Short mmCIF file of C-alpha atoms in Angstrom, two decimals:
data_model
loop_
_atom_site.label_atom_id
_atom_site.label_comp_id
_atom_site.label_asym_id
_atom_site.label_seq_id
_atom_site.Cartn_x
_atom_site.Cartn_y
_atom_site.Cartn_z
CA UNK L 21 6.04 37.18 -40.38
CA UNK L 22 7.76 33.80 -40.69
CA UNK L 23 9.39 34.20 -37.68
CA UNK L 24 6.48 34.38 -35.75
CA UNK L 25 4.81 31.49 -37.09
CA UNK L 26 8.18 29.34 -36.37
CA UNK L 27 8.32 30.54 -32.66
CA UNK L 28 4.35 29.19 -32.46
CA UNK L 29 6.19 26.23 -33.63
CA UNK L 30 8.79 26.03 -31.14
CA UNK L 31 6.50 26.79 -28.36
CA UNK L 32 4.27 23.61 -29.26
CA UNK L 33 7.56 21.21 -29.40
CA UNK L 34 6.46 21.26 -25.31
CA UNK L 35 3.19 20.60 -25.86
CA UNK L 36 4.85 17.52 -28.14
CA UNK L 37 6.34 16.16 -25.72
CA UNK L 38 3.35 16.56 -22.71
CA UNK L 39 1.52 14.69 -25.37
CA UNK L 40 4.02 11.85 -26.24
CA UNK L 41 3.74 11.38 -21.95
CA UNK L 42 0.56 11.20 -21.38
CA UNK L 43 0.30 8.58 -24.63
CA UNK L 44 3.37 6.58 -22.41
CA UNK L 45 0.85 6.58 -19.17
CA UNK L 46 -2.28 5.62 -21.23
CA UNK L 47 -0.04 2.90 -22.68
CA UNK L 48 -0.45 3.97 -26.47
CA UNK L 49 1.92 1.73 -28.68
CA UNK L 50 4.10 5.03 -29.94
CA UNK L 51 6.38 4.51 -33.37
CA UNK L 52 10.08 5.44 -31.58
CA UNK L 53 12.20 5.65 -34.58
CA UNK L 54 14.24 8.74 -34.84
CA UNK L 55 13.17 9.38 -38.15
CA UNK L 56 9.10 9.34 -37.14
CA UNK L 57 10.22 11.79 -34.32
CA UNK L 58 11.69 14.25 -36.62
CA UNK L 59 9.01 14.30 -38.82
CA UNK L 60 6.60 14.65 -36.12
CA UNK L 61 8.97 17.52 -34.70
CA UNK L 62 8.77 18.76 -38.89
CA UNK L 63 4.87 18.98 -38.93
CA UNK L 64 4.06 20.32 -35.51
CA UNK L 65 6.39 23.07 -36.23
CA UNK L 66 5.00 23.73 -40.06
CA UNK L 67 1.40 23.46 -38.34
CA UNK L 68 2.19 25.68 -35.93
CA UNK L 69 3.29 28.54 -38.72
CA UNK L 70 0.41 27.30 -40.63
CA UNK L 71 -2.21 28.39 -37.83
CA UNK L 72 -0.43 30.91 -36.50
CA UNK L 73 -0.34 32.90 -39.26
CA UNK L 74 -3.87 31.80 -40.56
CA UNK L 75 -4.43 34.05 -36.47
CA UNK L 76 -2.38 36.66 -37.93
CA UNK L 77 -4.04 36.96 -41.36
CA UNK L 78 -7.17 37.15 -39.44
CA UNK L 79 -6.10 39.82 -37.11
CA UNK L 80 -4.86 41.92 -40.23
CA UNK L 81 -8.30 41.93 -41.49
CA UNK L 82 -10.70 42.62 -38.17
CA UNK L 83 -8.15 44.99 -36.84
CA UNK L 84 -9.57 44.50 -32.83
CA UNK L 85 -9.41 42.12 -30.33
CA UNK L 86 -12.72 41.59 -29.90
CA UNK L 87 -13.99 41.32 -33.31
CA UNK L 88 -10.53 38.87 -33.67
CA UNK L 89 -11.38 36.41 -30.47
CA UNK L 90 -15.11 35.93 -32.35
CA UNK L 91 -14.00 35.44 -36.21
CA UNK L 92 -11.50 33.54 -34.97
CA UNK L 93 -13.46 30.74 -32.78
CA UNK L 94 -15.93 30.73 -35.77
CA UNK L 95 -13.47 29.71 -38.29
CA UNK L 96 -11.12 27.58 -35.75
CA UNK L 97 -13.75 25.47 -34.40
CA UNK L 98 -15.25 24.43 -37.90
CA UNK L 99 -11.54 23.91 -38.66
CA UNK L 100 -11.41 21.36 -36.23
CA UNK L 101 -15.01 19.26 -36.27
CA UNK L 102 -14.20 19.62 -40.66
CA UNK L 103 -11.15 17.49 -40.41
CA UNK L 104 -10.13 13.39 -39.88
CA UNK L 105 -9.22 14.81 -36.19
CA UNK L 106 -12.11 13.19 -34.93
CA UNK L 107 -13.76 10.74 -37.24
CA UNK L 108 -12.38 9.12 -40.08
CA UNK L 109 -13.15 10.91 -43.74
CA UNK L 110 -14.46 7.39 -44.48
CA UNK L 111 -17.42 7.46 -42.27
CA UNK L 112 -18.07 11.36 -43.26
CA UNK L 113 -20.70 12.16 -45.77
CA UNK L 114 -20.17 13.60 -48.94
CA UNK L 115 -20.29 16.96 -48.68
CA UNK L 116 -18.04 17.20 -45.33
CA UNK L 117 -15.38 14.52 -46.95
CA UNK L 118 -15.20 17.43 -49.72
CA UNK L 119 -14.54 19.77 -46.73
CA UNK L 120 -12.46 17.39 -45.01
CA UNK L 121 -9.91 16.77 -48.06
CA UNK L 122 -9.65 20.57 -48.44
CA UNK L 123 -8.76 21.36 -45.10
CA UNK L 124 -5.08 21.58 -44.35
CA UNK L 125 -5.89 19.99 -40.69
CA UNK L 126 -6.78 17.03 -41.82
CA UNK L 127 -3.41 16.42 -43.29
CA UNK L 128 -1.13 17.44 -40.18
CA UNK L 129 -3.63 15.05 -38.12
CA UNK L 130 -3.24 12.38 -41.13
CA UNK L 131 0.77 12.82 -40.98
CA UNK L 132 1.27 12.99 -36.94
CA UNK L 133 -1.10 9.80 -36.99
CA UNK L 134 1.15 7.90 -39.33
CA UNK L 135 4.49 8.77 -37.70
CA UNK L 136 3.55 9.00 -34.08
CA UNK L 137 1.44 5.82 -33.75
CA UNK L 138 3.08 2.63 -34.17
CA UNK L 139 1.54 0.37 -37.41
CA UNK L 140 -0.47 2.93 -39.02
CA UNK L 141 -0.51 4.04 -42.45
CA UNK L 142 -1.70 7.50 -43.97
CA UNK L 143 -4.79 8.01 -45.22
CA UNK L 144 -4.20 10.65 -48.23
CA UNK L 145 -0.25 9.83 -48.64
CA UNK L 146 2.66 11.17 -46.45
CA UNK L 147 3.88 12.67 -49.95
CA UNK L 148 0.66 14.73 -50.22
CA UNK L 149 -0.10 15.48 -46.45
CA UNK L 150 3.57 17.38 -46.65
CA UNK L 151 2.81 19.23 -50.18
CA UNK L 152 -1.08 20.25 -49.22
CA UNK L 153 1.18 21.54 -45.44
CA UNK L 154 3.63 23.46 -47.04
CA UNK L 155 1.51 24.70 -50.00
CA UNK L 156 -0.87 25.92 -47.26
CA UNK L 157 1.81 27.41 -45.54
CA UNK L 158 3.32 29.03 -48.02
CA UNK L 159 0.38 30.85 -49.39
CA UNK L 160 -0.68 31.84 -45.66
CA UNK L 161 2.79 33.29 -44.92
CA UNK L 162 2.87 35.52 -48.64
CA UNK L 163 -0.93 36.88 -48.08
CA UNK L 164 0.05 37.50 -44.08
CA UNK L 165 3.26 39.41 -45.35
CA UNK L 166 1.21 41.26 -47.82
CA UNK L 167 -1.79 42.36 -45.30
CA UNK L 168 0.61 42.90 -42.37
CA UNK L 169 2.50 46.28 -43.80
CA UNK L 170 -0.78 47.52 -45.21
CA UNK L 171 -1.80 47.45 -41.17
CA UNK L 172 1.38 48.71 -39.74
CA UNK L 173 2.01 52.10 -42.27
#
C-alpha cells in the first residue's frame, strides 16, 4: 500500500523537474537553495502517496473501472477548484475558505509555493502545511490498508 503511493511519488520527481524548466524558459524567479529543493522533492513525493492512495481508497470502494474513472473526476476536480491552487483563500468566500483550509491540496500548493518560488512566504505555516500532509497521509494510507485486503480475500 505504501509502496505504491511512494512509486506515484517517484514517478512525479520527472514531472518536477519538466516543471522547474518550463518556470526557467518563462523566466520565473525560482528559490535554488538545496534545502527548498529537498523539501520540494519531500512534498511532491508525500503528495503523490497522498493522492495516490486517496485513487486507491476509491477504487477499493467502487470496485470497477468505470464506476472508478467517474467518482473519481467528481471528487478530483472539486479537489482542485476547492484549494489556494488557483485563487488565493483570501479572495474566497466564506464557505469555500472553510473548504479550502480543510483540503489537504491547498497545503502541498501552499508549501511548493513557498519553497519553489523565490521571496514568498506561506500562507497557513510551513509547520502546519507538513502536519495537515502527513496527517492526511497517514490516515489515507491506514484506511487504504484496511479496505485493500477486504477486496483482495
Amino acid at each position: 500500500m505504501l509502496g505504491k503511493g511512494f512509486s506515484a511519488g517517484i514517478r512525479t520527481l520527472s514531472q518536477t523537474a519538466v516543471v522547474y524548466g518550463l518556470s526557467l524558459l518563462l523566466g520565473v524567479n525560482l528559490n535554488w537553495s538545496p534545502l527548498a529543493l529537498l523539501n520540494v522533492i519531500v512534498i511532491v513525493v508525500l503528495a503523490a502517496a497522498l493522492f495516490s492512495t486517496f485513487s486507491l481508497i476509491i477504487a477499493c470502494i467502487v470496485k470497477t473501472r468505470e464506476r472508478f474513472m467517474g467518482v473519481g473526476q467528481v471528487l478530483t476536480m472539486p479537489l482542485f477548484f476547492a484549494s489556494n491552487a488557483i485563487y488565493p483563500t483570501d479572495i474566497m468566500p466564506a464557505w469555500l475558505k472553510i473548504v479550502a483550509h480543510l483540503n489537504p491540496l491547498s497545503y502541498v500548493v501552499d508549501a511548493l509555493r513557498t519553497f519553489m518560488l523565490s521571496g514568498t512566504t506561506s500562507t497557513f505555516g510551513l509547520g502546519r502545511d507538513y502536519a495537515v500532509i502527513l496527517l492526511s497521509t497517514t490516515v489515507l494510507v491506514v484506511t487504504g490498508a484496511r479496505l485493500y485486503p477486504r477486496l483482495a480475500s
